[in-house]
Coordinates of C-alpha atoms and ligand atoms in Angstrom, one line a residue:
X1 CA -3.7 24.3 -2.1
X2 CA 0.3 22.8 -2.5
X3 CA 1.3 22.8 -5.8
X4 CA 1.2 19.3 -7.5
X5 CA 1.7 17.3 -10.5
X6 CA -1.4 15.4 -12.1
X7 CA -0.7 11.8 -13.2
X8 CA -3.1 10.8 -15.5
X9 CA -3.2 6.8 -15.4
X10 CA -4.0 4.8 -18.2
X11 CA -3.9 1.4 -16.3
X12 CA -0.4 0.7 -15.4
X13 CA 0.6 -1.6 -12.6
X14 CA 3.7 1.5 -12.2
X15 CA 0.9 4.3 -11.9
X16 CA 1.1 4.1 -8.0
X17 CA 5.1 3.6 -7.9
X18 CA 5.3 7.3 -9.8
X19 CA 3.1 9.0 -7.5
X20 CA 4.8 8.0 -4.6
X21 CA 8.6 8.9 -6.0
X22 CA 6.7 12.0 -7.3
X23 CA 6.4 12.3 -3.6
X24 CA 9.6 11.3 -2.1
X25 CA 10.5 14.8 -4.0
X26 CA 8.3 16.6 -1.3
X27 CA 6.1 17.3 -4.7
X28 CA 2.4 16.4 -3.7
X29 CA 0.8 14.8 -6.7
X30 CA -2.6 12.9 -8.0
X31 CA -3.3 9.9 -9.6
X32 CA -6.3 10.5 -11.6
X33 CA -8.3 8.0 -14.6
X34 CA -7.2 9.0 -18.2
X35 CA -10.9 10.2 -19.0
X36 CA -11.6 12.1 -16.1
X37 CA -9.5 15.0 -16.4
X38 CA -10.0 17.7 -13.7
X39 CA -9.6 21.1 -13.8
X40 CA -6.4 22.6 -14.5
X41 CA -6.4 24.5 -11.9
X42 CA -2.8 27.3 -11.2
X43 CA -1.5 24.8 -8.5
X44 CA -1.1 21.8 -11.6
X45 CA 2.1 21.9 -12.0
X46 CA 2.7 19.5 -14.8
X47 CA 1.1 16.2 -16.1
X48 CA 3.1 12.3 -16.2
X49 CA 1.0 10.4 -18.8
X50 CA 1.2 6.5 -17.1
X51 CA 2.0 3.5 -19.0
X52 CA -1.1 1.1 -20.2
X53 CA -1.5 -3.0 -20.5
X54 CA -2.9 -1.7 -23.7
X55 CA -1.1 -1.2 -27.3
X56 CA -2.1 2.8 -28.6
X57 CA -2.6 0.5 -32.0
X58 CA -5.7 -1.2 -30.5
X59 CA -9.5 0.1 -30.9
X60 CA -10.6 1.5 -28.5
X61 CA -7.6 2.0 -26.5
X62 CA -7.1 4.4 -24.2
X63 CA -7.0 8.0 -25.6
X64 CA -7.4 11.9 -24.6
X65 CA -7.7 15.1 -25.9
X66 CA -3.6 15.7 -25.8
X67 CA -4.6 19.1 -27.7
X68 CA -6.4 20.4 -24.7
X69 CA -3.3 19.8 -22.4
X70 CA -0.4 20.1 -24.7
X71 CA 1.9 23.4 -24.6
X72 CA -0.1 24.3 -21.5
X73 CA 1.8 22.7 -18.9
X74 CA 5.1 20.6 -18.7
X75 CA 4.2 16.4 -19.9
X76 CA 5.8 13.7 -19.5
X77 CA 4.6 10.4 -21.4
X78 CA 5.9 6.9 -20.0
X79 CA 5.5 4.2 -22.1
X80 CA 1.7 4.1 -23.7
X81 CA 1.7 7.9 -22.7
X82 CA 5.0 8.4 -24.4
X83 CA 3.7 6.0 -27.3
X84 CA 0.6 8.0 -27.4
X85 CA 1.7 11.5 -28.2
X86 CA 4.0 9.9 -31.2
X87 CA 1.1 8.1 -32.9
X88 CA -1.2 11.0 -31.9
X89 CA 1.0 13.6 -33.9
X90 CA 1.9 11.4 -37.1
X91 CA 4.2 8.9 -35.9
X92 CA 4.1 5.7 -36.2
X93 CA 4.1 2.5 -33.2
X94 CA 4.9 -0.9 -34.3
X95 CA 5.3 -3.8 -32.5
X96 CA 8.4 -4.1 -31.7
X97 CA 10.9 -7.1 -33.6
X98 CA 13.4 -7.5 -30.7
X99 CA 12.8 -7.8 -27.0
X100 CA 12.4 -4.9 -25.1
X101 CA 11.4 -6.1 -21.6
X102 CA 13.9 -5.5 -18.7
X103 CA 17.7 -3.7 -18.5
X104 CA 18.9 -1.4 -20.8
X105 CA 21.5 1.5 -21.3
X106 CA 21.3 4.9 -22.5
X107 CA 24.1 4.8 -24.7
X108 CA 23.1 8.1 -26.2
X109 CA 22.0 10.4 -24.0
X110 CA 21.2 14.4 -24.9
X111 CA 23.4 15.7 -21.3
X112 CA 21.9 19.4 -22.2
X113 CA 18.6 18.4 -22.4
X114 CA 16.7 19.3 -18.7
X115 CA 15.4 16.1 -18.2
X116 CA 18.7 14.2 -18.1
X117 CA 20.6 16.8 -15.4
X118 CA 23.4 14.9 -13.3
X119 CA 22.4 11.8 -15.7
X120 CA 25.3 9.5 -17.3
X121 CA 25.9 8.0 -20.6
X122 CA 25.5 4.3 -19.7
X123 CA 22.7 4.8 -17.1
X124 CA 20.6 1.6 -16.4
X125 CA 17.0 1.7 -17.3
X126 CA 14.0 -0.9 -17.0
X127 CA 12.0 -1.2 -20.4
X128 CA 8.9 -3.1 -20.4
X129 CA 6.8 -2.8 -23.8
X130 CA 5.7 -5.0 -26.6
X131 CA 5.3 -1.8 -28.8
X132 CA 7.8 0.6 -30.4
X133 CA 8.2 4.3 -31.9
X134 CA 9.5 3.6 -35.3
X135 CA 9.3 7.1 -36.3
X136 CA 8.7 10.2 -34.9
X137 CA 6.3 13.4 -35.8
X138 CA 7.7 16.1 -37.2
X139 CA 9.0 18.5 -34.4
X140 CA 9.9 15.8 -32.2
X141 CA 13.3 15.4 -31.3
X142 CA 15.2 12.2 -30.2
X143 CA 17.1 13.1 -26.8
X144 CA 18.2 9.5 -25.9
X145 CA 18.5 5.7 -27.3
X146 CA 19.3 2.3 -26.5
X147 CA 21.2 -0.4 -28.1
X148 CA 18.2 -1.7 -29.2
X149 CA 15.6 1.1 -28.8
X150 CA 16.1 3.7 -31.1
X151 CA 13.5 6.4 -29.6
X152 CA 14.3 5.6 -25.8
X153 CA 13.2 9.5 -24.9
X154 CA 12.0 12.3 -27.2
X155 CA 11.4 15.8 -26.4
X156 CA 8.8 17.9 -28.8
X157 CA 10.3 21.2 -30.0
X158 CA 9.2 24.8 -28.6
X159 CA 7.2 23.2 -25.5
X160 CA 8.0 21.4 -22.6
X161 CA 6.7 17.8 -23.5
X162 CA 8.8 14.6 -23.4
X163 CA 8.2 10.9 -24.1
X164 CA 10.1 8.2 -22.7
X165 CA 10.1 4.5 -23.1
X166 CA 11.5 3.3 -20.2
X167 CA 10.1 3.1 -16.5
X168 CA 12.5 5.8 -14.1
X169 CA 10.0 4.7 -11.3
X170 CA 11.2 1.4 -10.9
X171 CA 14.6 1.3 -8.7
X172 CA 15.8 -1.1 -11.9
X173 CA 16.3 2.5 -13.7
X174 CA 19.3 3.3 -11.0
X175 CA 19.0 7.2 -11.9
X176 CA 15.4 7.3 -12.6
X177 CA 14.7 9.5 -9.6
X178 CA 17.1 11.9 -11.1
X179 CA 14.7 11.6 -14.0
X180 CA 11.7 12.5 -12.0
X181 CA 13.6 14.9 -9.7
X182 CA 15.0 16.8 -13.4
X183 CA 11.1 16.8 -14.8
X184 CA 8.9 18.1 -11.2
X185 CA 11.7 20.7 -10.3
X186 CA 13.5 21.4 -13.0
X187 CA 11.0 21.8 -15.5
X188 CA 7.9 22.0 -13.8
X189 CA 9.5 24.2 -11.2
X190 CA 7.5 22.7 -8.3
X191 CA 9.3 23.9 -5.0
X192 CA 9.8 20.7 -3.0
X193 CA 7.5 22.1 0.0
X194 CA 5.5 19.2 1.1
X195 CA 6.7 17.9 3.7
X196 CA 5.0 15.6 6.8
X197 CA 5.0 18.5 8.3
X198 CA 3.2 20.9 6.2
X199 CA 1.0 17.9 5.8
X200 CA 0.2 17.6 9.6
X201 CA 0.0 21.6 9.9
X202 CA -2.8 21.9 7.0
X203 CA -4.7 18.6 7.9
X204 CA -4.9 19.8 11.4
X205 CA -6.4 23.0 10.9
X206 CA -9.3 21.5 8.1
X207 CA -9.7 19.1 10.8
X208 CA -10.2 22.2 13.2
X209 CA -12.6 23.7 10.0
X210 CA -14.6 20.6 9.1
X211 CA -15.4 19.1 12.7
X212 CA -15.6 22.3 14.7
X213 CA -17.2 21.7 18.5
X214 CA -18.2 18.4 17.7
X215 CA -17.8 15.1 18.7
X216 CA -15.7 12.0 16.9
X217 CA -16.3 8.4 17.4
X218 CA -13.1 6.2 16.1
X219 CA -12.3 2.7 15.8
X220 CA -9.1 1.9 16.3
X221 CA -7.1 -1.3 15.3
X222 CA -3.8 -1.6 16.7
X223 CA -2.6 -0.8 13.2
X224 CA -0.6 2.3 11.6
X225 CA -2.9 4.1 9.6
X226 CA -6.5 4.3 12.2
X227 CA -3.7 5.0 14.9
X228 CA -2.0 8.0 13.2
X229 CA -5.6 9.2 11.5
X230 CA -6.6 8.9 15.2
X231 CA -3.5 11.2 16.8
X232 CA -4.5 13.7 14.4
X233 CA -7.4 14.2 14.7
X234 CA -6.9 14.4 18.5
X235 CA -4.5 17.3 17.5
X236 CA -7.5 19.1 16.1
X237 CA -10.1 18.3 18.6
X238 CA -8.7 17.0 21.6
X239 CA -11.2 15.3 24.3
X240 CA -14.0 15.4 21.6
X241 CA -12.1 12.3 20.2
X242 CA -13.4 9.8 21.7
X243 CA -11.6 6.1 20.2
X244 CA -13.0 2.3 20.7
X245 CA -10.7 -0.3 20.3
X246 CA -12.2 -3.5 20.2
X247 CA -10.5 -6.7 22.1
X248 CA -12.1 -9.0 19.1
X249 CA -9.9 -12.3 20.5
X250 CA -8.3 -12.6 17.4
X251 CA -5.3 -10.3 18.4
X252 CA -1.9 -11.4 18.8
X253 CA -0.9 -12.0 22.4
X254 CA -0.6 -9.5 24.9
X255 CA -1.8 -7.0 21.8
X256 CA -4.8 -5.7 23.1
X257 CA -2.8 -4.6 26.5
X258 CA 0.1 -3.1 24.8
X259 CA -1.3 -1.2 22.4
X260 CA -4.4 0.2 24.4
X261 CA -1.2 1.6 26.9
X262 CA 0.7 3.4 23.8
X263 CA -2.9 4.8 23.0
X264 CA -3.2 6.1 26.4
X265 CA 1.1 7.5 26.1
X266 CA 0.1 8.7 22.9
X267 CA -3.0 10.8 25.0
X268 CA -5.5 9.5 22.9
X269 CA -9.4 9.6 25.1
X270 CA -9.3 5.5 24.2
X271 CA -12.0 3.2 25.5
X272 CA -11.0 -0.6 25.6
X273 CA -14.0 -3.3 25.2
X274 CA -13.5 -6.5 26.0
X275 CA -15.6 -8.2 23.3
X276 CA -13.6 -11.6 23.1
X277 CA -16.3 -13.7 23.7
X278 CA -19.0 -12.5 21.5
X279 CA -16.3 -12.9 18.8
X280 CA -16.0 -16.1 19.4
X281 CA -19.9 -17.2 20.2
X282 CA -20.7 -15.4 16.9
X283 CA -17.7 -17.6 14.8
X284 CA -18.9 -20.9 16.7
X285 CA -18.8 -24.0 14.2
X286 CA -17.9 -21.6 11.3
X287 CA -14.8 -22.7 9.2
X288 CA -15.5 -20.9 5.5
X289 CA -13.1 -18.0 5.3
X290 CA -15.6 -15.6 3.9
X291 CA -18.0 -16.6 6.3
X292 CA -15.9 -15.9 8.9
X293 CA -14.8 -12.4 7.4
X294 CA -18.8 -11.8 7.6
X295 CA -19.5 -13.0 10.9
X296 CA -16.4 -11.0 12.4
X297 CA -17.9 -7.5 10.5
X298 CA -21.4 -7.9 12.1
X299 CA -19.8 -8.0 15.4
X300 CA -17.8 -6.0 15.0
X301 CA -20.4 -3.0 14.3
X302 CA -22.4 -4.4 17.0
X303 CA -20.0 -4.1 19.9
X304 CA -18.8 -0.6 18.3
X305 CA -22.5 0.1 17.5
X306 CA -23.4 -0.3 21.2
X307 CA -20.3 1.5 22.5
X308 CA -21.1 4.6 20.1
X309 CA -25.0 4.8 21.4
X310 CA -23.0 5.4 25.0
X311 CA -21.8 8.6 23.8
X312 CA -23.6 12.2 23.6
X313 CA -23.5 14.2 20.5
X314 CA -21.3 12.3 18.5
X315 CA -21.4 13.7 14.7
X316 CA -18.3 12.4 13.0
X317 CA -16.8 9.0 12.4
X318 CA -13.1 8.9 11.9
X319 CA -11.7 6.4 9.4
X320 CA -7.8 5.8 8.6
X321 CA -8.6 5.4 5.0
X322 CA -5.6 6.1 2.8
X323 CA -5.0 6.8 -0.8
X324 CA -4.8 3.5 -2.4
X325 CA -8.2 2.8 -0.8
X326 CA -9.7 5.7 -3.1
X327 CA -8.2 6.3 -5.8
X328 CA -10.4 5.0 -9.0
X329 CA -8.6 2.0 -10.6
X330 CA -8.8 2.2 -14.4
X331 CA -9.8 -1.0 -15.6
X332 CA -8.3 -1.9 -18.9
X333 CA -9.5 -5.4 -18.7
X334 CA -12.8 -5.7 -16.9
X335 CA -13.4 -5.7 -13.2
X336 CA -11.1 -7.7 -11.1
X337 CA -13.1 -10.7 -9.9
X338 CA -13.1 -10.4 -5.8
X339 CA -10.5 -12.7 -4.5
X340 CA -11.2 -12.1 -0.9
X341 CA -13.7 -9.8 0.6
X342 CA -11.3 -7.4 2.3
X343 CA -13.7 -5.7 5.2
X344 CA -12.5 -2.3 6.7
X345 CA -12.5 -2.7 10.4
X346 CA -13.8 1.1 10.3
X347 CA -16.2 0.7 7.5
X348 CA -19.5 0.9 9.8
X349 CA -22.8 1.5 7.7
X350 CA -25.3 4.4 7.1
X351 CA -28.1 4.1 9.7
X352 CA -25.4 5.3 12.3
X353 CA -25.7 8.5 10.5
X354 CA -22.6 10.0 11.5
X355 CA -20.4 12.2 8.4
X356 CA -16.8 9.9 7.5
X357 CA -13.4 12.3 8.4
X358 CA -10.9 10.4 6.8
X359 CA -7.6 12.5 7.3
X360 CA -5.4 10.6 5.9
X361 CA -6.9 9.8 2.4
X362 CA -4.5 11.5 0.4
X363 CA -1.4 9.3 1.7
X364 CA 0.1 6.1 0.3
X365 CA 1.4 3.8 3.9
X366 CA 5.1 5.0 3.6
X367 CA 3.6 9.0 3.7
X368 CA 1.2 7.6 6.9
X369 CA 4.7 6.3 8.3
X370 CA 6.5 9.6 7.7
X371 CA 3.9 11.5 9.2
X372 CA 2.8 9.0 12.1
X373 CA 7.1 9.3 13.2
X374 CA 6.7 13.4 12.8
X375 CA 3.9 13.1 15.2
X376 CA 6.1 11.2 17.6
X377 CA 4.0 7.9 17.3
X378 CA 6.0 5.5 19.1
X379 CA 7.9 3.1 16.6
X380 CA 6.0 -0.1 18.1
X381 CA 2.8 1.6 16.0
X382 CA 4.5 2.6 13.6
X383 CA 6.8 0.5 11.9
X384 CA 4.8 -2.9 12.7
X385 CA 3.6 -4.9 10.3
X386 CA 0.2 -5.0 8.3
X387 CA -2.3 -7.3 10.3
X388 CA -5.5 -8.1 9.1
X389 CA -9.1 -7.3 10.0
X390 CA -10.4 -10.4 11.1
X391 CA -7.0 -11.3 12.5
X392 CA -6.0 -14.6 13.8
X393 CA -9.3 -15.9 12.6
X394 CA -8.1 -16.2 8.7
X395 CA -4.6 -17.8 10.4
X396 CA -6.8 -20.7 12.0
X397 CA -7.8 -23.1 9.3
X398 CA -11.1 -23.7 10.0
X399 CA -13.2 -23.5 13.0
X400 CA -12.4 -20.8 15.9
X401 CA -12.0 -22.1 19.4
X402 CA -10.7 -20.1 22.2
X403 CA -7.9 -22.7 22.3
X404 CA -6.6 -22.7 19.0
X405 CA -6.4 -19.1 19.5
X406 CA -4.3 -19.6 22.2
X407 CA -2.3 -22.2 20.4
X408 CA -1.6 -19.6 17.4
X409 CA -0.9 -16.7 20.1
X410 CA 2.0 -18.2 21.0
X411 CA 3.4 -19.6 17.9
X412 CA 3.2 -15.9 16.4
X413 CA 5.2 -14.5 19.3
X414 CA 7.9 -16.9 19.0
X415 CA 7.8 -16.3 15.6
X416 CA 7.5 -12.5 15.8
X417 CA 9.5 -11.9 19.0
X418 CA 12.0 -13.8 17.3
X419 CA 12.4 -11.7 13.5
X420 CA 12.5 -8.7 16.1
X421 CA 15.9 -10.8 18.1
X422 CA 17.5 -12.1 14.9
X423 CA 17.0 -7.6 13.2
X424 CA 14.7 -9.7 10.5
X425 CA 11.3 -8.0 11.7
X426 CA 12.1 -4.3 9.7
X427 CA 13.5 -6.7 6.4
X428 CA 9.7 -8.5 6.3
X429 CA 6.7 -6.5 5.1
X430 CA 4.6 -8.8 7.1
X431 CA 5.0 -11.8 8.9
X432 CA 3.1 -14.3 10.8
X433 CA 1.8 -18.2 11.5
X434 CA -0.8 -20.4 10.4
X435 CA -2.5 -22.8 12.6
X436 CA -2.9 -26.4 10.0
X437 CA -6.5 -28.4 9.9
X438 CA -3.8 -31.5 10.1
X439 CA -2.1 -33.1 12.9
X440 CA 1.2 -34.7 12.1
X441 CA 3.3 -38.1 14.1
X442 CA 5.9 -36.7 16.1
X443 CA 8.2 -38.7 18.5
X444 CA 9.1 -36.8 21.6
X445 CA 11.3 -38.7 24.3
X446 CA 10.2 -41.4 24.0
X447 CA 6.7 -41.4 23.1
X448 CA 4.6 -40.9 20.0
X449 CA 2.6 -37.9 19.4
X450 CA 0.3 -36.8 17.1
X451 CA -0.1 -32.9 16.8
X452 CA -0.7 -29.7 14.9
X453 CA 1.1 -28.5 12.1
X454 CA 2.0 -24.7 12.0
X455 CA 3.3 -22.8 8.9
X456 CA 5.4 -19.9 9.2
X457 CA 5.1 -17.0 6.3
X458 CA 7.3 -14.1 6.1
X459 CA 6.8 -12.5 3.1
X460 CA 8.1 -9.1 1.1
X461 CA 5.9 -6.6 -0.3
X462 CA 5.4 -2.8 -1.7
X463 CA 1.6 -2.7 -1.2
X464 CA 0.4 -6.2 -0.3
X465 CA -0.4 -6.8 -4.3
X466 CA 2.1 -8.8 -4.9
X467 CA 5.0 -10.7 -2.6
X468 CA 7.7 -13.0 -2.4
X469 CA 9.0 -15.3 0.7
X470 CA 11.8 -13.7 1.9
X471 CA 14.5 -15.4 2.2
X472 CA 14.8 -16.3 6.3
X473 CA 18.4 -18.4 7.1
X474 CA 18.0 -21.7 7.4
X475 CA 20.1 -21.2 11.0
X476 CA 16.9 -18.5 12.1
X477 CA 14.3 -20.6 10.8
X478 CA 15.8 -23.9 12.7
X479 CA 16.2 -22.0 15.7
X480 CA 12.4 -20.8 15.9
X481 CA 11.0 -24.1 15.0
X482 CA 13.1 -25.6 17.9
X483 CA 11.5 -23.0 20.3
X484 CA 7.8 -23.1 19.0
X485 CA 7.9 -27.1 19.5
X486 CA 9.9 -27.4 22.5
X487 CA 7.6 -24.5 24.1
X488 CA 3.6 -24.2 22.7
X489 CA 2.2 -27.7 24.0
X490 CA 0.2 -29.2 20.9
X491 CA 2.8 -28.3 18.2
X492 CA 4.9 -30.8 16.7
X493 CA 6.0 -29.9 13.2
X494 CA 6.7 -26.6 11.7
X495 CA 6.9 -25.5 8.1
X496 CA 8.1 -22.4 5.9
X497 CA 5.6 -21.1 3.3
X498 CA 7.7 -20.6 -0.2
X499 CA 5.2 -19.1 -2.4
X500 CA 4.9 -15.8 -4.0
X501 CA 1.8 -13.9 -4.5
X502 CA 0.7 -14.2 -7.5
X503 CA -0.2 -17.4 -7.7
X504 CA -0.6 -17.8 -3.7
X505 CA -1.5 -15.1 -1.5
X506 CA -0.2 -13.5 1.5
X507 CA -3.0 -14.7 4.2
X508 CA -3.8 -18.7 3.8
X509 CA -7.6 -18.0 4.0
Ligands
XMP1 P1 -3.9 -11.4 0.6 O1 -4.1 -12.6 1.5 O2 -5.1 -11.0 -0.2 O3 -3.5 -10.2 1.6 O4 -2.7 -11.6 -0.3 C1 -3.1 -8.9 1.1 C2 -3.0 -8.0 2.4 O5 -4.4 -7.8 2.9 C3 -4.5 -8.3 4.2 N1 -5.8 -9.0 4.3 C4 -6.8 -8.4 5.0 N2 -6.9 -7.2 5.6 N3 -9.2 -7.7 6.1 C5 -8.1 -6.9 6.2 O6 -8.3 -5.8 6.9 C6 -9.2 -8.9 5.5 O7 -10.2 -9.7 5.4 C7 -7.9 -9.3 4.9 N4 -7.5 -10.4 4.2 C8 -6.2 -10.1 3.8 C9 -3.3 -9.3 4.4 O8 -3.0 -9.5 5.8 C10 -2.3 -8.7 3.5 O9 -1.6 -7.6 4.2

C-alpha cells in the first residue's frame, strides 16, 4: 500500500481542492467523513483536518476524538480543524469583529518553523472564516499572523501538530503549495513516489489479481474516464475485454466514427452498435428533461443488455467511476435536494449479475488525464471536454427529432471546430450549443425568415460544481455566429449564455 495522508473532512467546499494538491506532490492521499475514522494503519502518513460551514462554537458541531490522533502522527488543522484543536485544548473561538474573508499577508511569519520552508514574509493568503482564535491553549505557539488575524498559524509544542487559518489550497494563497509541499514531505516525510506510473503498474497487476481468466463487458462513452478505465483494463486482460459503445444519436457529429477508430488505434476489442433509432423511437413526443434522462437510461441498458447476452462467460462489468463519484459527502446541512438526475452511462443494474471493476475509483479527472496521457491515449480522448450522458438530448429543448439533431450536430461543430482554430478549446472546461423551443424573424437577401434560435455556452470549471462564462472575444464569437447562420439551414439568430453556475447551471435542461 503507497504511503498517504488521511484528510479528514468536516464539510468544506476546499476538502476536494487539498486532496488533489496533496496529490500534485506525488503523495497519494484520502478524503474520509470526520466520524468515520479508519485505521491508522503504518502507511498514514499524517492527517489535514478540513475546514467546515460550521462554527466549532455550535451544538452539535462537528467534533472527534483529537486525543486518539494527537502526538501520533503529524496534523494539520485548516480553518474549523485548526479552530477545533484551540477550543478543544482551552482556547477560546469568537466570532470574529473585523472581516476575515479573502487576501491577506503574513506579515509575521516564524521562517524556522518546518511548515514555512522557502516561505516569505509578505506571502499572500486566502482567509475565509466568520470565527476567530482569540486565545490560544497553553503549549501552543503562534508561528505566523496577519494584519488583522492575530493567530494566522500555530504550532503545539513537543509534537508535530499545526493550526492554520488560512486556505494554502486555494491558488489565492500564492505559496500555499509550498505550505502543503513543507507539511507532506517535510514533516510527514512522505517520499513523493506516486506517480501515474506507479499508479498504472499497481492497478494493472490487481486488475491481473481480481479478474483473473475471466471475461469483461464495458461500456464505453467516447469520454475520458470509461476510455482510460477501459485501456487499462485491457492492459491486464487483453482480448477478454470486450467494450460496447453505443451510437445513442445524441453524439456530436462524426463522434461515433471517430472515436470507435481511436478505440480500435488504441487496440481496444470494441464493438460499435448502431442503436440511433431506438434512441430516438424511445424519446418520441417526450420534451421533460428528466423524462428524457429516464427514457435515454432504459435504452440504454437495453441495447447494452442485448449486446452483453451475445457474449460467453462474461463475469465482470467495467465502470470508469472515479473518486468524486465515491467518496462520502459530509452533510453539514441536510441532503442536497437532486437538481438533476445525473445517470451514469455505465451504471447498469443487478439482474445482470456481473461483479463492478472500477479501476479508476481512487482518481480525481486531472489524475485520470495524467494517467490516460502515460498510457499514450491519444490527446483527442484525452483532453476533450466533459459531455453528458444523454448527450444532445438535454441540448434540444424539448422534443427529439432526428432533425433537430442534425440541426444541433452542426451548430456544435462550428462552434467546437471553431474554439479548437481560434486555441480557445484547452482555455474552456466545456463547451457546447443549445437548440431554442423559439424561432426568431430574420431577413436574409431579401426575404423574411423565421427560424431557430441557438445559444452558445462556453463555460469554466474545476469539477462541474460551479462555473463561470468564460470570456470568448467578441471578434471569435462574431466570427462563429456568421458561420453557423450563413452555413446550418434553419438557423437565424445566435446568442452567448452569460451565467454562472450557481444560480444557472452548465447544461440548459
Ligand atoms: P449541470 O448542468 O448540472 O452539469 O451544471 C454539471 C456537469 O454534469 C454534466 N451533466 C450530465 N452528465 N448525465 C451525465 O452523464 C446527465 O444527465 C448530466 N446532466 C449534466 C454536464 O454536462 C456538466 O459537465
Amino acid at each position: 500500500m503507497a504511503e498517504q495522508i488521511l484528510i479528514l473532512d468536516f464539510g468544506s467546499q476546499y476538502t476536494q481542492l487539498i486532496a488533489r494538491r496533496v496529490r500534485e506532490l506525488n503523495v497519494y492521499c484520502e478524503i474520509h467523513p470526520f466520524n468515520k475514522i479508519p485505521t491508522l494503519t503504518d502507511d498514514i502518513k499524517g492527517i489535514i483536518l478540513s475546514g467546515s460551514p460550521c462554527s466549532v462554537r455550535d451544538e452539535g458541531s462537528p467534533d472527534l476524538d483529537l486525543d486518539s490522533l494527537r502526538g501520533k502522527l503529524p496534523i494539520l488543522g485548516v480553518c474549523y480543524g485548526a479552530q477545533l484543536l484551540a477550543q478543544k485544548y482551552g482556547g477560546n473561538v469568537a466570532p470574529s469583529e473585523i472581516r476575515e474573508y479573502g487576501r491577506a499577508n503574513l506579515s509575521h511569519l516564524d521562517t524556522h518553523s518546518s511548515l514555512f520552508v522557502e516561505m516569505t514574509h509578505g506571502s499572500q493568503v486566502w482567509m475565509s472564516h466568520g470565527d476567530t482564535i482569540k486565545e490560544l491553549p497553553e503549549g501552543f505557539d503562534i508561528i505566523a499572523s496577519t494584519s488583522s488575524v492575530r493567530v494566522a498559524a500555530f504550532k503545539v509544542e513537543g509534537e508535530h501538530t499545526y493550526g492554520i487559518q488560512f486556505h494554502p489550497e486555494v491558488t489565492h494563497s500564492t505559496e500555499g503549495k509550498n505550505l502543503l509541499r513543507n507539511f507532506v514531505v517535510q514533516i510527514c516525510d512522505c517520499n513523493q513516489e506516486w506517480t501515474s506510473d506507479v499508479f498504472i503498474d499497481a492497478t494493472v497487476e490487481e486488475l491481473i489479481q481480481t479478474i483473473g481468466k475471466d471475461r469483461v463487458v464495458m461500456g464505453l462513452s467516447g469520454g475520458v474516464d470509461s476510455s482510460v478505465a477501459a485501456t487499462l483494463i485491457d492492459r491486464a486482460v487483453g482480448e477478454n475485454l470486450i467494450c460496447v459503445f453505443v451510437d445513442n444519436g445524441l453524439l456530436r457529429k462524426n463522434e461515433f466514427e471517430e472515436v470507435l477508430e481511436s478505440y480500435k488505434g488504441l487496440g481496444l476489442n470494441v464493438i460499435g452498435v448502431d442503436a440511433k433509432q431506438k434512441f430516438y423511437d424511445a424519446l418520441k413526443g417526450i420534451s421533460d428533461p428528466e423524462g428524457k434522462r429516464k427514457a435515454i437510461g432504459r435504452t440504454f441498458i437495453e441495447v447494452f443488455d442485448e449486446e452483453a447476452h451475445k457474449l460467453e462467460g462474461v463475469k465482470w462489468l467495467g465502470q470508469g467511476t472515479i473518486y468524486p463519484d465515491v467518496i462520502e459527502s459530509v452533510s453539514v446541512n441536510g441532503p442536497s435536494a437532486t437538481i438533476k438526475s445525473h445517470h451514469n452511462v455505465g451504471g447498469l443494474p443487478d439482474f445482470m449479475n456481473l461483479k463492478v471493476v472500477e479501476p479508476l475509483k481512487t482518481l480525481f479527472k486531472d489524475g485520470v488525464r495524467e494517467v490516460g496521457r502515460a498510457l499514450d491515449i491519444p490527446e483527442n480522448i484525452v483532453g476533450r471536454h466533459p459531455f453528458p450522458g444523454p448527450g444532445l438530448a438535454i441540448r434540444i429543448l424539448g422534443d427529439i427529432t432526428p432533425e433537430k439533431v442534425h440541426i444541433l450536430q452542426e451548430v456544435d461543430s462550428i462552434f467546437i471546430n471553431g474554439l479548437k482554430e481560434a486555441n480557445l478549446y484547452d482555455i474552456v472546461w466545456q463547451a457546447g450549443a443549445i437548440l431554442l423551443p423559439i424561432q426568431s424573424v430574420g431577413v436574409m437577401g431579401d426575404e423574411r425568415t423565421y427560424e431557430q434560435v441557438v445559444a452558445l455556452r462556453a463555460v469554466s470549471s474545476v469539477d462541474g460544481m460551479t462555473a463561470d462564462w468564460v470570456h470568448l472575444p467578441y471578434e471569435f464569437l462574431g466570427k462563429i455566429s456568421n458561420d453557423i447562420i450563413n452555413r446550418v439551414k434553419g438557423v437565424n439568430r445566435v446568442v452567448y449564455d452569460i451565467s454562472s453556475k450557481p444560480p444557472a447551471t452548465i447544461e440548459w435542461e
